[in-house]
C-alpha positions as a printed NumPy array, in Angstrom:
array([[173.405, 203.686,  85.09 ],
       [169.799, 204.714,  84.643],
       [170.559, 205.245,  80.763],
       [172.268, 201.768,  80.787],
       [169.109, 199.934,  82.479],
       [166.484, 201.992,  80.508],
       [168.209, 201.836,  76.942],
       [171.231, 199.938,  76.497],
       [169.999, 196.553,  78.868],
       [166.877, 195.893,  77.076],
       [168.612, 196.214,  73.427],
       [171.287, 193.834,  74.663],
       [168.38 , 191.637,  75.837],
       [167.046, 191.336,  72.309],
       [169.957, 190.895,  70.767],
       [170.713, 188.   ,  73.363],
       [167.371, 186.371,  72.534],
       [167.655, 186.858,  68.789],
       [171.23 , 185.561,  68.882],
       [169.73 , 182.206,  70.672],
       [166.836, 181.956,  68.366],
       [169.441, 182.074,  65.34 ],
       [171.395, 179.503,  67.185],
       [168.907, 176.982,  67.861],
       [167.575, 176.906,  64.595],
       [170.914, 176.065,  63.025],
       [172.037, 173.968,  65.761],
       [168.94 , 171.681,  65.53 ],
       [168.462, 171.912,  62.246],
       [164.959, 173.311,  62.163],
       [163.07 , 173.684,  58.902],
       [162.53 , 177.344,  57.735],
       [158.814, 176.615,  57.103],
       [158.436, 175.886,  61.106],
       [160.637, 178.239,  62.511],
       [162.538, 180.669,  60.383],
       [165.877, 182.34 ,  61.972],
       [165.718, 185.916,  62.507],
       [168.011, 186.548,  59.555],
       [165.682, 185.484,  57.271],
       [162.978, 187.339,  58.783],
       [165.392, 190.463,  58.487],
       [165.392, 189.493,  54.753],
       [161.789, 189.496,  54.492],
       [161.368, 192.63 ,  56.212],
       [163.597, 193.976,  53.737],
       [162.043, 192.314,  50.587],
       [158.753, 192.774,  51.65 ],
       [158.999, 196.079,  52.819],
       [156.222, 198.032,  50.391],
       [153.864, 195.303,  51.068],
       [154.369, 195.3  ,  54.741],
       [154.368, 199.05 ,  54.933],
       [150.915, 199.36 ,  53.159],
       [149.346, 196.867,  55.332],
       [150.843, 198.23 ,  58.319],
       [149.253, 201.682,  57.793],
       [145.697, 200.124,  57.373],
       [146.204, 198.431,  60.955],
       [147.773, 201.626,  62.471],
       [144.68 , 203.684,  61.237],
       [142.306, 201.029,  62.869],
       [144.011, 201.011,  65.882],
       [144.224, 204.812,  66.234],
       [140.707, 205.171,  65.349],
       [139.551, 202.452,  67.822],
       [141.595, 204.511,  70.688],
       [140.107, 207.48 ,  69.892],
       [136.433, 206.403,  69.79 ],
       [137.074, 204.529,  73.406],
       [138.585, 207.515,  74.676],
       [135.78 , 209.991,  73.236],
       [133.158, 207.445,  74.975],
       [135.17 , 206.226,  77.847],
       [136.178, 209.368,  79.792],
       [132.926, 211.326,  79.577],
       [131.051, 207.789,  80.774],
       [133.677, 207.708,  83.708],
       [133.097, 211.31 ,  84.656],
       [129.248, 210.635,  84.657],
       [129.553, 207.379,  86.583],
       [131.933, 209.142,  89.322],
       [129.473, 212.33 ,  89.37 ],
       [126.222, 210.097,  89.501],
       [126.665, 207.114,  91.594],
       [123.189, 205.747,  90.448],
       [124.554, 205.686,  86.731],
       [127.889, 203.637,  88.035],
       [125.718, 201.277,  89.959],
       [124.012, 201.047,  86.4  ],
       [126.413, 200.904,  83.923],
       [129.426, 199.265,  85.98 ],
       [128.297, 195.697,  85.407],
       [128.242, 196.306,  81.644],
       [131.783, 197.877,  81.614],
       [132.834, 194.55 ,  83.191],
       [130.746, 192.487,  80.895],
       [132.245, 193.953,  77.799],
       [135.305, 192.271,  78.928],
       [134.274, 188.853,  79.868],
       [133.001, 187.915,  76.229],
       [135.688, 186.886,  74.192],
       [136.476, 188.98 ,  71.422],
       [136.423, 186.171,  68.765],
       [132.802, 185.628,  69.713],
       [131.788, 189.001,  68.684],
       [134.062, 189.56 ,  65.893],
       [131.889, 187.788,  63.253],
       [128.937, 189.849,  64.464],
       [130.57 , 193.055,  63.775],
       [131.544, 192.215,  60.491],
       [128.205, 190.918,  59.465],
       [126.683, 194.494,  60.858],
       [129.278, 196.789,  59.778],
       [130.868, 194.961,  56.939],
       [134.393, 194.01 ,  55.852],
       [135.714, 197.557,  55.795],
       [137.443, 199.325,  58.485],
       [134.182, 200.273,  60.391],
       [134.082, 196.526,  62.181],
       [137.876, 196.503,  63.021],
       [137.708, 200.174,  64.258],
       [134.757, 199.224,  66.701],
       [136.309, 195.806,  67.712],
       [139.636, 197.782,  68.903],
       [137.394, 200.216,  70.728],
       [135.785, 197.474,  72.764],
       [139.139, 196.356,  73.574],
       [140.596, 199.838,  74.625],
       [137.351, 200.958,  76.411],
       [137.675, 199.076,  79.558],
       [141.145, 200.078,  80.283],
       [139.921, 203.58 ,  80.003],
       [136.822, 203.766,  81.674],
       [138.286, 201.523,  84.776],
       [141.529, 203.949,  85.011],
       [139.819, 207.239,  84.678],
       [137.159, 206.034,  87.391],
       [139.662, 205.227,  89.639],
       [141.86 , 208.419,  89.409],
       [138.515, 210.515,  89.919],
       [138.045, 208.7  ,  93.255],
       [141.678, 208.671,  94.233],
       [141.421, 212.834,  94.518],
       [142.543, 214.164,  97.971],
       [139.329, 214.561, 100.159],
       [140.807, 217.444, 102.179],
       [141.833, 219.245,  98.907],
       [138.108, 219.009,  97.704],
       [136.933, 220.078, 101.156],
       [139.256, 223.029, 100.888],
       [137.964, 224.236,  97.475],
       [134.277, 223.711,  98.761],
       [135.023, 226.2  , 101.74 ],
       [136.283, 228.724,  98.902],
       [132.978, 228.377,  97.379],
       [134.287, 226.593,  94.101],
       [131.519, 225.004,  92.138],
       [131.256, 221.156,  91.412],
       [132.544, 221.937,  87.832],
       [135.545, 224.046,  89.059],
       [136.36 , 221.215,  91.493],
       [135.99 , 218.374,  88.829],
       [138.313, 220.511,  86.421],
       [141.129, 221.953,  88.65 ],
       [141.34 , 219.1  ,  91.437],
       [139.861, 215.735,  90.498],
       [140.719, 215.514,  86.462],
       [144.658, 216.658,  87.358],
       [144.817, 214.148,  90.112],
       [143.147, 211.487,  87.76 ],
       [145.597, 212.3  ,  84.489],
       [148.2  , 209.702,  85.782],
       [145.401, 207.065,  85.774],
       [144.108, 208.095,  82.414],
       [147.622, 207.956,  80.873],
       [148.228, 204.596,  82.324],
       [144.798, 203.159,  80.798],
       [145.664, 205.144,  77.531],
       [149.096, 203.43 ,  77.485],
       [147.66 , 199.938,  77.828],
       [144.992, 200.614,  75.633],
       [146.895, 202.081,  73.   ],
       [149.378, 198.666,  73.2  ],
       [146.575, 196.445,  73.069],
       [144.325, 198.023,  70.38 ],
       [146.434, 195.568,  67.992],
       [144.262, 192.611,  69.429],
       [141.324, 194.083,  68.415],
       [142.544, 195.471,  65.001],
       [143.941, 192.145,  64.24 ],
       [141.307, 189.996,  65.179],
       [138.673, 191.975,  63.291],
       [141.183, 191.321,  60.106],
       [141.185, 187.637,  61.02 ],
       [137.691, 187.437,  60.537],
       [137.083, 189.115,  57.446],
       [139.309, 191.776,  55.67 ],
       [141.214, 192.681,  52.471],
       [143.732, 194.59 ,  53.882],
       [145.954, 194.897,  57.338],
       [148.751, 193.185,  58.852],
       [146.17 , 190.291,  60.35 ],
       [145.27 , 189.829,  56.759],
       [148.447, 189.615,  55.469],
       [149.321, 186.928,  58.201],
       [146.426, 184.725,  57.149],
       [147.599, 185.183,  53.668],
       [151.254, 184.543,  54.335],
       [150.226, 181.328,  56.532],
       [148.323, 179.84 ,  53.71 ],
       [151.245, 180.017,  51.535],
       [153.408, 178.802,  54.21 ],
       [155.54 , 181.901,  54.101],
       [156.178, 181.808,  57.848],
       [158.644, 184.261,  57.816],
       [156.359, 186.703,  56.167],
       [154.112, 185.909,  59.079],
       [156.925, 186.619,  61.733],
       [157.777, 189.847,  59.688],
       [154.104, 190.965,  60.335],
       [154.182, 190.143,  63.921],
       [157.192, 192.189,  64.473],
       [155.528, 194.967,  62.535],
       [152.873, 194.576,  64.927],
       [155.143, 194.687,  67.888],
       [156.863, 197.883,  66.338],
       [153.504, 199.57 ,  66.375],
       [152.481, 198.93 ,  69.752],
       [155.618, 199.705,  71.353],
       [155.713, 203.125,  69.081],
       [152.417, 204.407,  70.154],
       [153.289, 203.254,  73.72 ],
       [156.359, 205.305,  73.532],
       [154.191, 208.441,  72.017],
       [151.777, 208.263,  74.686],
       [154.572, 208.208,  76.958],
       [155.712, 211.205,  75.839],
       [152.374, 212.929,  75.685],
       [152.083, 211.991,  79.215],
       [155.153, 213.664,  80.151],
       [154.47 , 216.626,  78.722],
       [150.745, 217.055,  79.793],
       [152.005, 216.549,  83.564],
       [154.82 , 218.992,  83.765],
       [154.431, 219.1  ,  87.55 ],
       [155.548, 215.389,  87.778],
       [158.983, 216.236,  85.999],
       [159.434, 218.752,  88.39 ],
       [158.773, 216.308,  91.143],
       [160.82 , 213.65 ,  89.81 ],
       [163.851, 216.45 ,  89.059],
       [163.537, 217.427,  92.845],
       [163.541, 213.624,  94.039],
       [166.579, 212.921,  92.046],
       [168.535, 215.981,  93.198],
       [168.035, 214.63 ,  96.931]])
């Protein structure tokens, strides 16, 4: 039953939605340049495979580099904010503020500052991901059981040992939650950067196809973006599974009961 609800049911729902979409287009005689049927989009995916693959690779690099940049700055900053409350009070408003400014507002500035190349898109993706990483890591560090911390202090553990052996493992589920959210929405930063100024990437391809009224190619690029986001989410879930083997053991024990 769990296999059905986890794997089979989502596929059935997707097929049902695509079937209704296909039927609606033919039933209401909607023009393909307004809303192409899924069958036409599938044909476009096949015919434009090389072009879609090339632009998908560019966008994927921007997403991964932006995610890596956000993690490399976000996790250390979260640890510093937790260990030094003064830093949290100083930086927390700016972390929140980074998400209150619409990304469209700063995208043109990043292109002016860093050019039309990949750098501006990577920074844009990192800005999108940064908030999820910092907020979840900080929340995870604060969720540590105080009794466990006191026990380690009684055993004369250093501050670093408590952080590494108690607080960080406790925060791992929160960190991976932020990472899964961040890796999924990194597409937003990359594509917006490509819309503002780029010569490659799925965002660029969408604008090009839209200017040529090739709506099926626009939808094909959207499908590729969705596939990238879902694939990276699945990869992060797999990493989470192997990074925290104790959770698998707990789940197995619970299921046996």
